[in-house]
Short mmCIF file of C-alpha atoms (C1' of nucleotides) in Angstrom, two decimals:
data_model
loop_
_atom_site.label_atom_id
_atom_site.label_comp_id
_atom_site.label_asym_id
_atom_site.label_seq_id
_atom_site.Cartn_x
_atom_site.Cartn_y
_atom_site.Cartn_z
CA UNK A 747 9.84 -1.22 3.23
CA UNK A 748 12.52 -0.18 5.82
CA UNK A 749 11.71 -1.15 9.40
CA UNK A 750 8.08 -1.31 10.53
CA UNK A 751 8.72 1.22 13.29
CA UNK A 752 9.26 3.95 10.72
CA UNK A 753 5.92 3.31 9.08
CA UNK A 754 4.24 3.09 12.48
CA UNK A 755 5.69 6.44 13.55
CA UNK A 756 4.43 8.08 10.35
CA UNK A 757 0.93 6.68 10.74
CA UNK A 758 0.67 7.57 14.42
CA UNK A 759 2.02 11.03 13.65
CA UNK A 760 -0.80 11.63 11.16
CA UNK A 761 -3.40 10.55 13.71
CA UNK A 762 -1.92 12.90 16.31
CA UNK A 763 -2.31 15.73 13.82
CA UNK A 764 -6.08 15.29 13.80
CA UNK A 765 -7.50 17.98 16.13
CA UNK A 766 -10.43 17.33 18.48
CA UNK A 767 -13.79 17.54 16.74
CA UNK A 768 -12.30 16.27 13.51
CA UNK A 769 -11.68 12.85 12.03
CA UNK A 770 -9.65 11.34 9.23
CA UNK A 771 -9.86 8.19 7.17
CA UNK A 772 -7.51 5.27 6.71
CA UNK A 773 -7.16 6.20 3.06
CA UNK A 774 -6.21 9.78 3.97
CA UNK A 775 -3.46 8.56 6.28
CA UNK A 776 -2.26 6.02 3.74
CA UNK A 777 -2.12 8.82 1.19
CA UNK A 778 -0.29 11.16 3.58
CA UNK A 779 2.41 8.62 4.42
CA UNK A 780 2.41 7.51 0.79
CA UNK A 781 3.18 3.88 1.66
CA UNK A 782 1.36 0.62 1.08
CA UNK A 783 -2.40 1.22 1.47
CA UNK A 784 -5.25 1.84 3.89
CA UNK A 785 -5.17 -1.77 5.04
CA UNK A 786 -1.62 -1.33 6.28
CA UNK A 787 -2.76 1.76 8.21
CA UNK A 788 -5.46 -0.24 9.92
CA UNK A 789 -2.97 -2.95 10.70
CA UNK A 790 -0.69 -0.44 12.44
CA UNK A 791 -3.62 1.00 14.37
CA UNK A 792 -4.47 -2.48 15.57
CA UNK A 793 -1.03 -2.76 17.10
CA UNK A 794 -0.25 0.81 18.12
CA UNK A 795 -3.66 2.49 17.93
CA UNK A 796 -3.80 2.42 21.72
CA UNK A 797 -1.02 5.05 21.69
CA UNK A 798 -3.05 7.62 19.74
CA UNK A 799 -6.60 9.02 19.32
CA UNK A 800 -7.71 5.99 17.31
CA UNK A 801 -11.35 7.13 17.54
CA UNK A 802 -10.44 10.05 15.26
CA UNK A 803 -9.76 7.53 12.52
CA UNK A 804 -12.85 6.34 10.69
CA UNK A 805 -13.70 4.52 7.47
CA UNK A 806 -14.01 6.20 4.10
CA UNK A 807 -17.81 6.49 4.51
CA UNK A 808 -17.60 7.86 8.05
CA UNK A 809 -18.50 4.60 9.79
CA UNK A 810 -16.74 4.13 13.12
CA UNK A 811 -13.87 1.69 13.74
CA UNK A 812 -15.32 -1.78 14.46
CA UNK A 813 -13.03 -2.51 17.40
CA UNK A 814 -14.44 0.01 19.84
CA UNK A 815 -17.09 1.94 17.95
CA UNK A 816 -18.97 2.40 21.22
CA UNK A 817 -15.96 3.99 22.88
CA UNK A 818 -15.48 6.27 19.88
CA UNK A 819 -19.09 7.46 20.10
CA UNK A 820 -18.47 8.65 23.66
CA UNK A 821 -15.33 10.52 22.56
CA UNK A 822 -17.26 12.27 19.76
CA UNK A 823 -19.82 13.52 22.27
CA UNK A 824 -17.06 15.08 24.34
CA UNK A 825 -15.23 16.57 21.38
CA UNK A 826 -18.38 17.69 19.60
CA UNK A 827 -17.54 15.78 16.46
CA UNK A 828 -20.14 16.09 13.69
CA UNK A 829 -22.14 12.95 14.27
CA UNK A 830 -24.84 12.01 11.76
CA UNK A 831 -28.19 10.60 12.88
CA UNK A 832 -27.14 7.30 11.34
CA UNK A 833 -24.38 7.04 13.94
CA UNK A 834 -21.63 7.84 11.47
CA UNK A 835 -19.36 10.86 11.22
CA UNK A 836 -20.14 13.69 8.83
CA UNK A 837 -16.95 13.77 6.80
CA UNK A 838 -18.34 16.81 4.99
CA UNK A 839 -17.52 18.90 8.06
CA UNK A 840 -15.29 16.69 10.21
CA UNK A 841 -12.89 15.32 7.63
CA UNK A 842 -9.27 16.31 8.27
CA UNK A 843 -6.42 15.61 5.86
CA UNK A 844 -3.19 15.03 7.86
CA UNK A 845 0.11 16.14 6.36
CA UNK A 846 2.99 13.78 5.57
CA UNK A 847 5.34 13.65 8.61
CA UNK A 848 8.38 13.21 6.38
CA UNK A 849 9.17 16.78 5.17
CA UNK A 850 8.87 19.74 7.60
CA UNK A 851 5.54 21.50 7.80
CA UNK A 852 7.08 24.90 7.09
CA UNK A 853 8.34 24.84 3.50
CA UNK A 854 9.10 28.56 3.25
CA UNK A 855 7.66 31.77 4.36
"C1'" DG B 1031 5.11 -20.18 -3.61
"C1'" DT B 1032 0.20 -20.69 -2.18
"C1'" DT B 1033 -3.59 -19.94 0.84
"C1'" DA B 1034 -5.88 -17.29 4.45
"C1'" DT B 1035 -6.57 -12.99 7.10
"C1'" DG B 1036 -6.89 -7.97 8.37
"C1'" DA B 1037 -9.23 -1.35 12.66
"C1'" DC B 1038 -9.73 -0.73 4.03
"C1'" DT B 1039 -11.80 1.26 -0.49
"C1'" DA B 1040 -14.56 1.43 -4.71
"C1'" DT B 1041 -18.10 -0.42 -7.58
"C1'" DG B 1042 -22.48 -2.93 -8.73
"C1'" DG B 1043 -27.10 -4.97 -7.56
"C1'" DG C 403 -28.52 1.99 2.93
"C1'" DC C 404 -26.99 -2.93 2.93
"C1'" DC C 405 -24.76 -7.05 0.84
"C1'" DA C 406 -21.53 -9.10 -2.35
"C1'" DT C 407 -17.47 -8.82 -5.32
"C1'" DA C 408 -12.82 -7.16 -6.87
"C1'" DG C 409 -8.45 -4.73 -5.85
"C1'" DC C 410 -5.05 -3.49 -2.77
"C1'" DC C 411 -0.38 -4.63 0.40
"C1'" DA C 412 1.89 -7.05 4.07
"C1'" DT C 413 2.07 -10.82 7.51
"C1'" DA C 414 1.50 -15.57 9.12
"C1'" DA C 415 0.97 -20.64 8.52
#
DNA sequence: GTTATGACTATGG
DNA sequence: GCCATAGCCATAA
């Protein structure tokens, strides 16, 4: 497990990769960092989420984060995120898979 | 070591 | 679509 900071940095890095108008899921981040599981991602967000665009992180079914779902809704309106009539995000068009922050983005070429 | 909890996910009714 | 259950990993008491 190394120090918690390292895991935090990786998780936050993935969230920062999510461009405006897009969202990602806890599972996607957990898969990108390849450590622990989605619950650990949520735990990090609870402690350091204030340092990133936490509203761009939603549940696997597109439902908004329970801490400040109202705040997130406002952010989606400004970013133009694909919001479904049910109040959830349309992952079909807004889902964004962040890349693992470990290796460099440019492999070759 | 066990029990309880958490910004989760998948399955079944 | 909503509720309940099982699985997951780490932290705290």
